[in-house]
Amino acid sequence: MSWGFLRDLLSGVNKYSTGIGRIWIAIVFILRLLVYVVAAEKVWKYEHNEFECNTKQPGCENVCFDHFFPVSQIRLWALQLIIVSTPSLLVVFHVAYRANREKRNNQKLYKSPGKIDGGLLCSYLISLILKTGFEIVFLVLFYKLYNGFKVPRLVKCDMRPCPNAVDCYISKPTEKMIFLYFLVATSGLCIVLNLSELSYLIFRYSIKHYLMRYIKKQQSSKSDCHKLRTISHSRTATSAERTYAINRIQPISLSLRSQSHFPFGKCPVYSVLNGMA
């Protein structure tokens, strides 16, 4: 099997991942994919031919092998690697959609198409949830299909067409069990990393959203204070102008009022005497 497509996929996702996401990619590529290709695949290569039962009954070995290994462990491991890595395509497709949208509109719509924010953040979080869910599902499958993570040396089989209960021997049981433990350990580590990255992103963008709301609230309160201050200054200026105008008008009105109410203001004798003086 060629694993070049998975390598290219992980390399493409690496550009848009966080620090924790890059650690996850390194573990998947080095501790899982390379171990599978270099070592584990060869251990299970001839598992069917090396499965032996102490009977010559035709079809008995095939039936017993199918009963104890309904899905080959190594093929289930390969399927797990493929499906766990597939949700990362959501991030790659979303970045490609952003780049294509900018190209179609001939304008800059995003600060960076690969920056984790907005819709890309949702796609990234969904991919983390899916990867974690797939990891857990495959661990449960391994446990249920093979009655745990141990590989026994000897199994008893009484399936038809076996004449009676026969002993069947599994090849390289210890080596296979070590690789299965390694598989479980790396899967558990990937689950922890996915949950850590999920928590980190949610916490980071929750804090960012809260700070943005707080800054906007502070700015709006400052603008409101500035408006109130401007209104109070204008009212003060208006009242001062009115007071000044009243103070200018008041002496004139008083002088006119005094002349109009004086009893000899219109007397001709008073006018003559006033002119002689």
PDB file of C-alpha atoms in Angstrom:
ATOM      1  CA  MET A   1       0.000   0.000   0.000  1.00  0.00           C
ATOM      2  CA  SER A   2       1.251   3.473  -0.920  1.00  0.00           C
ATOM      3  CA  TRP A   3       0.980   6.028   1.886  1.00  0.00           C
ATOM      4  CA  GLY A   4       2.135   9.037  -0.158  1.00  0.00           C
ATOM      5  CA  PHE A   5      -1.325  10.656  -0.161  1.00  0.00           C
ATOM      6  CA  LEU A   6      -1.500  10.548   3.645  1.00  0.00           C
ATOM      7  CA  ARG A   7       1.967  12.082   3.901  1.00  0.00           C
ATOM      8  CA  ASP A   8       0.952  14.886   1.522  1.00  0.00           C
ATOM      9  CA  LEU A   9      -2.256  15.453   3.462  1.00  0.00           C
ATOM     10  CA  LEU A  10      -0.450  15.758   6.788  1.00  0.00           C
ATOM     11  CA  SER A  11       2.153  18.064   5.243  1.00  0.00           C
ATOM     12  CA  GLY A  12      -0.608  20.332   3.896  1.00  0.00           C
ATOM     13  CA  VAL A  13      -2.429  20.487   7.229  1.00  0.00           C
ATOM     14  CA  ASN A  14       0.804  21.244   9.079  1.00  0.00           C
ATOM     15  CA  LYS A  15       0.866  24.780   7.604  1.00  0.00           C
ATOM     16  CA  TYR A  16      -2.472  25.690   9.190  1.00  0.00           C
ATOM     17  CA  SER A  17      -2.116  23.922  12.548  1.00  0.00           C
ATOM     18  CA  THR A  18      -1.332  25.236  16.001  1.00  0.00           C
ATOM     19  CA  GLY A  19       1.696  24.078  17.995  1.00  0.00           C
ATOM     20  CA  ILE A  20      -0.260  21.227  19.565  1.00  0.00           C
ATOM     21  CA  GLY A  21      -1.601  20.260  16.133  1.00  0.00           C
ATOM     22  CA  ARG A  22       1.930  20.012  14.758  1.00  0.00           C
ATOM     23  CA  ILE A  23       2.857  17.671  17.612  1.00  0.00           C
ATOM     24  CA  TRP A  24      -0.160  15.517  16.711  1.00  0.00           C
ATOM     25  CA  ILE A  25       0.933  15.402  13.069  1.00  0.00           C
ATOM     26  CA  ALA A  26       4.478  14.420  14.075  1.00  0.00           C
ATOM     27  CA  ILE A  27       3.166  11.582  16.254  1.00  0.00           C
ATOM     28  CA  VAL A  28       0.832  10.305  13.513  1.00  0.00           C
ATOM     29  CA  PHE A  29       3.554  10.457  10.882  1.00  0.00           C
ATOM     30  CA  ILE A  30       6.506   9.110  12.894  1.00  0.00           C
ATOM     31  CA  LEU A  31       5.098   6.940  15.678  1.00  0.00           C
ATOM     32  CA  ARG A  32       2.152   5.510  13.769  1.00  0.00           C
ATOM     33  CA  LEU A  33       2.577   5.658  10.013  1.00  0.00           C
ATOM     34  CA  LEU A  34       6.309   4.882   9.861  1.00  0.00           C
ATOM     35  CA  VAL A  35       6.036   2.176  12.528  1.00  0.00           C
ATOM     36  CA  TYR A  36       3.186   0.613  10.570  1.00  0.00           C
ATOM     37  CA  VAL A  37       5.026   0.687   7.225  1.00  0.00           C
ATOM     38  CA  VAL A  38       8.473  -0.301   8.479  1.00  0.00           C
ATOM     39  CA  ALA A  39       7.739  -2.886  11.173  1.00  0.00           C
ATOM     40  CA  ALA A  40       4.124  -3.745  12.006  1.00  0.00           C
ATOM     41  CA  GLU A  41       2.976  -4.631   8.498  1.00  0.00           C
ATOM     42  CA  LYS A  42       5.626  -7.339   8.197  1.00  0.00           C
ATOM     43  CA  VAL A  43       4.632  -8.960  11.490  1.00  0.00           C
ATOM     44  CA  TRP A  44       1.079  -9.635  10.240  1.00  0.00           C
ATOM     45  CA  LYS A  45       2.092 -10.348   6.643  1.00  0.00           C
ATOM     46  CA  TYR A  46       1.579 -14.131   6.717  1.00  0.00           C
ATOM     47  CA  GLU A  47      -0.811 -14.335   9.668  1.00  0.00           C
ATOM     48  CA  HIS A  48      -3.325 -16.549   7.842  1.00  0.00           C
ATOM     49  CA  ASN A  49      -0.726 -18.994   6.541  1.00  0.00           C
ATOM     50  CA  GLU A  50       0.918 -19.211   9.962  1.00  0.00           C
ATOM     51  CA  PHE A  51      -2.365 -19.839  11.777  1.00  0.00           C
ATOM     52  CA  GLU A  52      -2.376 -23.602  12.483  1.00  0.00           C
ATOM     53  CA  CYS A  53      -4.895 -25.963  14.023  1.00  0.00           C
ATOM     54  CA  ASN A  54      -4.254 -29.584  15.114  1.00  0.00           C
ATOM     55  CA  THR A  55      -6.668 -31.047  12.589  1.00  0.00           C
ATOM     56  CA  LYS A  56      -6.641 -31.879   8.908  1.00  0.00           C
ATOM     57  CA  GLN A  57     -10.365 -31.317   8.452  1.00  0.00           C
ATOM     58  CA  PRO A  58     -10.798 -29.236   5.279  1.00  0.00           C
ATOM     59  CA  GLY A  59     -12.061 -25.707   5.996  1.00  0.00           C
ATOM     60  CA  CYS A  60     -11.588 -25.942   9.762  1.00  0.00           C
ATOM     61  CA  GLU A  61      -8.586 -23.557   9.895  1.00  0.00           C
ATOM     62  CA  ASN A  62     -10.295 -20.998   7.665  1.00  0.00           C
ATOM     63  CA  VAL A  63     -13.471 -21.005   9.750  1.00  0.00           C
ATOM     64  CA  CYS A  64     -11.564 -20.723  13.029  1.00  0.00           C
ATOM     65  CA  PHE A  65      -9.348 -17.920  11.703  1.00  0.00           C
ATOM     66  CA  ASP A  66     -12.402 -15.994  10.515  1.00  0.00           C
ATOM     67  CA  HIS A  67     -14.067 -16.502  13.901  1.00  0.00           C
ATOM     68  CA  PHE A  68     -11.162 -15.175  15.975  1.00  0.00           C
ATOM     69  CA  PHE A  69     -10.032 -12.500  13.478  1.00  0.00           C
ATOM     70  CA  PRO A  70     -13.128 -11.235  11.619  1.00  0.00           C
ATOM     71  CA  VAL A  71     -11.018  -8.240  10.535  1.00  0.00           C
ATOM     72  CA  SER A  72      -7.276  -8.458  10.329  1.00  0.00           C
ATOM     73  CA  GLN A  73      -5.697  -6.396  13.104  1.00  0.00           C
ATOM     74  CA  ILE A  74      -3.165  -4.814  10.775  1.00  0.00           C
ATOM     75  CA  ARG A  75      -5.865  -3.844   8.250  1.00  0.00           C
ATOM     76  CA  LEU A  76      -7.980  -2.338  10.999  1.00  0.00           C
ATOM     77  CA  TRP A  77      -4.904  -0.380  12.104  1.00  0.00           C
ATOM     78  CA  ALA A  78      -4.444   0.902   8.522  1.00  0.00           C
ATOM     79  CA  LEU A  79      -8.127   1.831   8.314  1.00  0.00           C
ATOM     80  CA  GLN A  80      -7.805   3.711  11.589  1.00  0.00           C
ATOM     81  CA  LEU A  81      -4.851   5.749  10.275  1.00  0.00           C
ATOM     82  CA  ILE A  82      -6.771   6.717   7.136  1.00  0.00           C
ATOM     83  CA  ILE A  83     -10.055   7.637   8.825  1.00  0.00           C
ATOM     84  CA  VAL A  84      -8.426   9.511  11.715  1.00  0.00           C
ATOM     85  CA  SER A  85      -6.441  11.649   9.270  1.00  0.00           C
ATOM     86  CA  THR A  86      -9.397  12.329   6.939  1.00  0.00           C
ATOM     87  CA  PRO A  87     -11.086  15.108   9.051  1.00  0.00           C
ATOM     88  CA  SER A  88      -8.001  17.247   8.444  1.00  0.00           C
ATOM     89  CA  LEU A  89      -9.284  17.614   4.873  1.00  0.00           C
ATOM     90  CA  LEU A  90     -11.960  19.954   6.257  1.00  0.00           C
ATOM     91  CA  VAL A  91      -9.256  22.486   7.118  1.00  0.00           C
ATOM     92  CA  VAL A  92      -7.471  22.093   3.771  1.00  0.00           C
ATOM     93  CA  PHE A  93     -10.725  22.463   1.807  1.00  0.00           C
ATOM     94  CA  HIS A  94     -11.773  25.516   3.827  1.00  0.00           C
ATOM     95  CA  VAL A  95      -8.439  27.262   3.207  1.00  0.00           C
ATOM     96  CA  ALA A  96      -8.697  26.414  -0.509  1.00  0.00           C
ATOM     97  CA  TYR A  97     -12.243  27.849  -0.535  1.00  0.00           C
ATOM     98  CA  ARG A  98     -10.980  31.102   1.005  1.00  0.00           C
ATOM     99  CA  ALA A  99      -8.158  31.412  -1.506  1.00  0.00           C
ATOM    100  CA  ASN A 100     -10.508  30.663  -4.414  1.00  0.00           C
ATOM    101  CA  ARG A 101     -13.017  33.229  -3.165  1.00  0.00           C
ATOM    102  CA  GLU A 102     -10.357  35.950  -3.012  1.00  0.00           C
ATOM    103  CA  LYS A 103      -9.173  35.016  -6.502  1.00  0.00           C
ATOM    104  CA  ARG A 104     -12.730  35.111  -7.888  1.00  0.00           C
ATOM    105  CA  ASN A 105     -13.486  38.534  -6.365  1.00  0.00           C
ATOM    106  CA  ASN A 106     -10.026  39.972  -7.125  1.00  0.00           C
ATOM    107  CA  GLN A 107      -9.736  41.510  -3.684  1.00  0.00           C
ATOM    108  CA  LYS A 108      -8.305  40.776  -0.252  1.00  0.00           C
ATOM    109  CA  LEU A 109     -11.129  39.327   1.853  1.00  0.00           C
ATOM    110  CA  TYR A 110      -9.045  37.814   4.665  1.00  0.00           C
ATOM    111  CA  LYS A 111      -5.906  38.882   6.487  1.00  0.00           C
ATOM    112  CA  SER A 112      -4.567  35.421   5.743  1.00  0.00           C
ATOM    113  CA  PRO A 113      -6.563  32.526   4.189  1.00  0.00           C
ATOM    114  CA  GLY A 114      -4.880  30.099   6.596  1.00  0.00           C
ATOM    115  CA  LYS A 115      -5.484  32.099   9.781  1.00  0.00           C
ATOM    116  CA  ILE A 116      -7.637  30.172  12.232  1.00  0.00           C
ATOM    117  CA  ASP A 117     -10.629  32.453  12.787  1.00  0.00           C
ATOM    118  CA  GLY A 118     -14.269  32.722  11.797  1.00  0.00           C
ATOM    119  CA  GLY A 119     -15.488  29.816   9.695  1.00  0.00           C
ATOM    120  CA  LEU A 120     -12.048  28.204   9.547  1.00  0.00           C
ATOM    121  CA  LEU A 121     -12.043  28.018  13.341  1.00  0.00           C
ATOM    122  CA  CYS A 122     -15.349  26.121  13.244  1.00  0.00           C
ATOM    123  CA  SER A 123     -13.959  23.724  10.623  1.00  0.00           C
ATOM    124  CA  TYR A 124     -10.830  23.184  12.728  1.00  0.00           C
ATOM    125  CA  LEU A 125     -12.845  22.479  15.880  1.00  0.00           C
ATOM    126  CA  ILE A 126     -15.125  20.056  14.015  1.00  0.00           C
ATOM    127  CA  SER A 127     -12.084  18.217  12.638  1.00  0.00           C
ATOM    128  CA  LEU A 128     -10.668  17.871  16.172  1.00  0.00           C
ATOM    129  CA  ILE A 129     -13.962  16.499  17.491  1.00  0.00           C
ATOM    130  CA  LEU A 130     -14.204  14.007  14.610  1.00  0.00           C
ATOM    131  CA  LYS A 131     -10.609  12.842  15.047  1.00  0.00           C
ATOM    132  CA  THR A 132     -11.128  12.299  18.761  1.00  0.00           C
ATOM    133  CA  GLY A 133     -14.377  10.436  18.134  1.00  0.00           C
ATOM    134  CA  PHE A 134     -12.796   8.177  15.492  1.00  0.00           C
ATOM    135  CA  GLU A 135      -9.884   7.344  17.791  1.00  0.00           C
ATOM    136  CA  ILE A 136     -12.240   6.291  20.575  1.00  0.00           C
ATOM    137  CA  VAL A 137     -14.444   4.282  18.192  1.00  0.00           C
ATOM    138  CA  PHE A 138     -11.478   2.323  16.833  1.00  0.00           C
ATOM    139  CA  LEU A 139     -10.121   1.589  20.294  1.00  0.00           C
ATOM    140  CA  VAL A 140     -13.535   0.221  21.266  1.00  0.00           C
ATOM    141  CA  LEU A 141     -13.600  -1.839  18.048  1.00  0.00           C
ATOM    142  CA  PHE A 142     -10.191  -3.327  18.792  1.00  0.00           C
ATOM    143  CA  TYR A 143     -11.285  -4.220  22.297  1.00  0.00           C
ATOM    144  CA  LYS A 144     -14.633  -5.746  21.256  1.00  0.00           C
ATOM    145  CA  LEU A 145     -13.446  -7.664  18.185  1.00  0.00           C
ATOM    146  CA  TYR A 146     -10.445  -9.307  19.825  1.00  0.00           C
ATOM    147  CA  ASN A 147     -11.677  -9.571  23.449  1.00  0.00           C
ATOM    148  CA  GLY A 148      -9.137  -7.083  24.718  1.00  0.00           C
ATOM    149  CA  PHE A 149      -5.707  -6.005  23.553  1.00  0.00           C
ATOM    150  CA  LYS A 150      -3.956  -9.297  24.308  1.00  0.00           C
ATOM    151  CA  VAL A 151      -2.979 -11.843  21.660  1.00  0.00           C
ATOM    152  CA  PRO A 152      -3.247 -15.409  23.037  1.00  0.00           C
ATOM    153  CA  ARG A 153      -0.854 -18.151  21.965  1.00  0.00           C
ATOM    154  CA  LEU A 154      -3.576 -20.809  21.884  1.00  0.00           C
ATOM    155  CA  VAL A 155      -7.299 -20.611  21.123  1.00  0.00           C
ATOM    156  CA  LYS A 156      -9.957 -23.335  21.302  1.00  0.00           C
ATOM    157  CA  CYS A 157     -12.212 -23.675  18.284  1.00  0.00           C
ATOM    158  CA  ASP A 158     -15.304 -25.864  17.927  1.00  0.00           C
ATOM    159  CA  MET A 159     -16.851 -24.215  14.879  1.00  0.00           C
ATOM    160  CA  ARG A 160     -18.264 -26.367  12.109  1.00  0.00           C
ATOM    161  CA  PRO A 161     -16.856 -28.176  10.081  1.00  0.00           C
ATOM    162  CA  CYS A 162     -14.297 -28.935  12.804  1.00  0.00           C
ATOM    163  CA  PRO A 163     -14.963 -32.488  14.105  1.00  0.00           C
ATOM    164  CA  ASN A 164     -14.561 -31.379  17.738  1.00  0.00           C
ATOM    165  CA  ALA A 165     -12.891 -28.690  19.852  1.00  0.00           C
ATOM    166  CA  VAL A 166      -9.473 -28.205  18.261  1.00  0.00           C
ATOM    167  CA  ASP A 167      -6.424 -26.245  19.371  1.00  0.00           C
ATOM    168  CA  CYS A 168      -5.316 -23.420  17.093  1.00  0.00           C
ATOM    169  CA  TYR A 169      -1.998 -21.601  17.411  1.00  0.00           C
ATOM    170  CA  ILE A 170      -1.393 -17.936  16.573  1.00  0.00           C
ATOM    171  CA  SER A 171       2.002 -16.976  15.199  1.00  0.00           C
ATOM    172  CA  LYS A 172       4.191 -14.330  16.930  1.00  0.00           C
ATOM    173  CA  PRO A 173       1.682 -13.607  19.710  1.00  0.00           C
ATOM    174  CA  THR A 174       4.118 -11.659  21.936  1.00  0.00           C
ATOM    175  CA  GLU A 175       5.356  -9.436  19.135  1.00  0.00           C
ATOM    176  CA  LYS A 176       1.831  -8.723  17.970  1.00  0.00           C
ATOM    177  CA  MET A 177       0.727  -7.892  21.510  1.00  0.00           C
ATOM    178  CA  ILE A 178       3.611  -5.393  21.884  1.00  0.00           C
ATOM    179  CA  PHE A 179       2.569  -3.625  18.692  1.00  0.00           C
ATOM    180  CA  LEU A 180      -1.054  -3.562  19.822  1.00  0.00           C
ATOM    181  CA  TYR A 181      -0.040  -1.955  23.116  1.00  0.00           C
ATOM    182  CA  PHE A 182       1.984   0.557  21.122  1.00  0.00           C
ATOM    183  CA  LEU A 183      -1.095   1.242  18.977  1.00  0.00           C
ATOM    184  CA  VAL A 184      -3.254   1.816  22.062  1.00  0.00           C
ATOM    185  CA  ALA A 185      -0.636   4.102  23.657  1.00  0.00           C
ATOM    186  CA  THR A 186      -0.244   6.284  20.548  1.00  0.00           C
ATOM    187  CA  SER A 187      -4.018   6.450  20.081  1.00  0.00           C
ATOM    188  CA  GLY A 188      -4.443   7.541  23.696  1.00  0.00           C
ATOM    189  CA  LEU A 189      -1.718  10.164  23.262  1.00  0.00           C
ATOM    190  CA  CYS A 190      -3.428  11.497  20.127  1.00  0.00           C
ATOM    191  CA  ILE A 191      -6.748  11.700  21.994  1.00  0.00           C
ATOM    192  CA  VAL A 192      -5.099  13.722  24.764  1.00  0.00           C
ATOM    193  CA  LEU A 193      -3.485  16.062  22.213  1.00  0.00           C
ATOM    194  CA  ASN A 194      -6.769  16.552  20.345  1.00  0.00           C
ATOM    195  CA  LEU A 195      -8.639  17.366  23.557  1.00  0.00           C
ATOM    196  CA  SER A 196      -5.832  19.696  24.668  1.00  0.00           C
ATOM    197  CA  GLU A 197      -5.878  21.551  21.348  1.00  0.00           C
ATOM    198  CA  LEU A 198      -9.674  21.745  21.430  1.00  0.00           C
ATOM    199  CA  SER A 199      -9.621  23.211  24.951  1.00  0.00           C
ATOM    200  CA  TYR A 200      -6.812  25.597  24.031  1.00  0.00           C
ATOM    201  CA  LEU A 201      -8.620  26.979  20.981  1.00  0.00           C
ATOM    202  CA  ILE A 202     -11.936  27.375  22.814  1.00  0.00           C
ATOM    203  CA  PHE A 203     -10.242  29.097  25.778  1.00  0.00           C
ATOM    204  CA  ARG A 204      -8.112  31.310  23.532  1.00  0.00           C
ATOM    205  CA  TYR A 205     -10.942  32.573  21.374  1.00  0.00           C
ATOM    206  CA  SER A 206     -13.309  32.917  24.337  1.00  0.00           C
ATOM    207  CA  ILE A 207     -10.772  35.215  26.018  1.00  0.00           C
ATOM    208  CA  LYS A 208     -10.254  37.081  22.744  1.00  0.00           C
ATOM    209  CA  HIS A 209     -14.001  37.545  22.264  1.00  0.00           C
ATOM    210  CA  TYR A 210     -14.431  38.706  25.868  1.00  0.00           C
ATOM    211  CA  LEU A 211     -11.588  41.239  25.535  1.00  0.00           C
ATOM    212  CA  MET A 212     -13.038  42.600  22.296  1.00  0.00           C
ATOM    213  CA  ARG A 213     -16.434  43.050  23.921  1.00  0.00           C
ATOM    214  CA  TYR A 214     -14.819  44.713  26.938  1.00  0.00           C
ATOM    215  CA  ILE A 215     -12.838  47.121  24.740  1.00  0.00           C
ATOM    216  CA  LYS A 216     -15.935  48.011  22.714  1.00  0.00           C
ATOM    217  CA  LYS A 217     -17.868  48.603  25.921  1.00  0.00           C
ATOM    218  CA  GLN A 218     -15.130  50.865  27.255  1.00  0.00           C
ATOM    219  CA  GLN A 219     -14.972  52.787  23.976  1.00  0.00           C
ATOM    220  CA  SER A 220     -18.756  53.238  23.901  1.00  0.00           C
ATOM    221  CA  SER A 221     -18.770  54.450  27.531  1.00  0.00           C
ATOM    222  CA  LYS A 222     -15.965  56.932  26.733  1.00  0.00           C
ATOM    223  CA  SER A 223     -17.864  58.240  23.699  1.00  0.00           C
ATOM    224  CA  ASP A 224     -21.019  58.624  25.820  1.00  0.00           C
ATOM    225  CA  CYS A 225     -19.063  60.543  28.456  1.00  0.00           C
ATOM    226  CA  HIS A 226     -17.596  62.765  25.743  1.00  0.00           C
ATOM    227  CA  LYS A 227     -21.072  63.495  24.349  1.00  0.00           C
ATOM    228  CA  LEU A 228     -22.426  64.344  27.807  1.00  0.00           C
ATOM    229  CA  ARG A 229     -19.442  66.595  28.461  1.00  0.00           C
ATOM    230  CA  THR A 230     -19.950  68.372  25.127  1.00  0.00           C
ATOM    231  CA  ILE A 231     -23.649  68.878  25.848  1.00  0.00           C
ATOM    232  CA  SER A 232     -22.923  70.237  29.347  1.00  0.00           C
ATOM    233  CA  HIS A 233     -20.289  72.647  27.946  1.00  0.00           C
ATOM    234  CA  SER A 234     -22.727  73.884  25.289  1.00  0.00           C
ATOM    235  CA  ARG A 235     -25.433  74.387  27.900  1.00  0.00           C
ATOM    236  CA  THR A 236     -23.020  76.292  30.144  1.00  0.00           C
ATOM    237  CA  ALA A 237     -21.934  78.476  27.222  1.00  0.00           C
ATOM    238  CA  THR A 238     -25.562  79.191  26.276  1.00  0.00           C
ATOM    239  CA  SER A 239     -26.492  80.132  29.846  1.00  0.00           C
ATOM    240  CA  ALA A 240     -23.446  82.415  30.070  1.00  0.00           C
ATOM    241  CA  GLU A 241     -24.419  84.163  26.828  1.00  0.00           C
ATOM    242  CA  ARG A 242     -27.961  84.644  28.113  1.00  0.00           C
ATOM    243  CA  THR A 243     -26.699  86.089  31.398  1.00  0.00           C
ATOM    244  CA  TYR A 244     -24.393  88.464  29.515  1.00  0.00           C
ATOM    245  CA  ALA A 245     -27.212  89.629  27.249  1.00  0.00           C
ATOM    246  CA  ILE A 246     -29.526  90.151  30.201  1.00  0.00           C
ATOM    247  CA  ASN A 247     -26.849  92.142  32.017  1.00  0.00           C
ATOM    248  CA  ARG A 248     -26.445  94.409  28.973  1.00  0.00           C
ATOM    249  CA  ILE A 249     -30.158  94.938  28.467  1.00  0.00           C
ATOM    250  CA  GLN A 250     -30.995  95.504  32.157  1.00  0.00           C
ATOM    251  CA  PRO A 251     -29.326  99.020  32.639  1.00  0.00           C
ATOM    252  CA  ILE A 252     -30.970 100.386  29.491  1.00  0.00           C
ATOM    253  CA  SER A 253     -34.369  99.158  30.551  1.00  0.00           C
ATOM    254  CA  LEU A 254     -33.877 100.607  34.035  1.00  0.00           C
ATOM    255  CA  SER A 255     -32.937 104.054  32.685  1.00  0.00           C
ATOM    256  CA  LEU A 256     -35.909 104.105  30.340  1.00  0.00           C
ATOM    257  CA  ARG A 257     -38.173 102.927  33.126  1.00  0.00           C
ATOM    258  CA  SER A 258     -36.894 105.691  35.464  1.00  0.00           C
ATOM    259  CA  GLN A 259     -37.509 108.384  32.854  1.00  0.00           C
ATOM    260  CA  SER A 260     -40.936 107.178  31.957  1.00  0.00           C
ATOM    261  CA  HIS A 261     -42.067 107.037  35.595  1.00  0.00           C
ATOM    262  CA  PHE A 262     -40.606 110.418  36.722  1.00  0.00           C
ATOM    263  CA  PRO A 263     -43.579 112.856  37.387  1.00  0.00           C
ATOM    264  CA  PHE A 264     -41.912 115.966  35.890  1.00  0.00           C
ATOM    265  CA  GLY A 265     -40.430 114.275  32.896  1.00  0.00           C
ATOM    266  CA  LYS A 266     -42.918 115.966  30.484  1.00  0.00           C
ATOM    267  CA  CYS A 267     -43.393 119.313  32.334  1.00  0.00           C
ATOM    268  CA  PRO A 268     -42.333 122.412  30.148  1.00  0.00           C
ATOM    269  CA  VAL A 269     -41.365 124.480  33.184  1.00  0.00           C
ATOM    270  CA  TYR A 270     -39.094 121.701  34.324  1.00  0.00           C
ATOM    271  CA  SER A 271     -37.563 121.582  30.884  1.00  0.00           C
ATOM    272  CA  VAL A 272     -36.883 125.340  30.848  1.00  0.00           C
ATOM    273  CA  LEU A 273     -35.385 125.264  34.324  1.00  0.00           C
ATOM    274  CA  ASN A 274     -33.317 122.276  33.397  1.00  0.00           C
ATOM    275  CA  GLY A 275     -32.029 124.122  30.306  1.00  0.00           C
ATOM    276  CA  MET A 276     -31.137 127.252  32.297  1.00  0.00           C
ATOM    277  CA  ALA A 277     -29.228 125.182  34.781  1.00  0.00           C
TER     278      ALA A 277
END
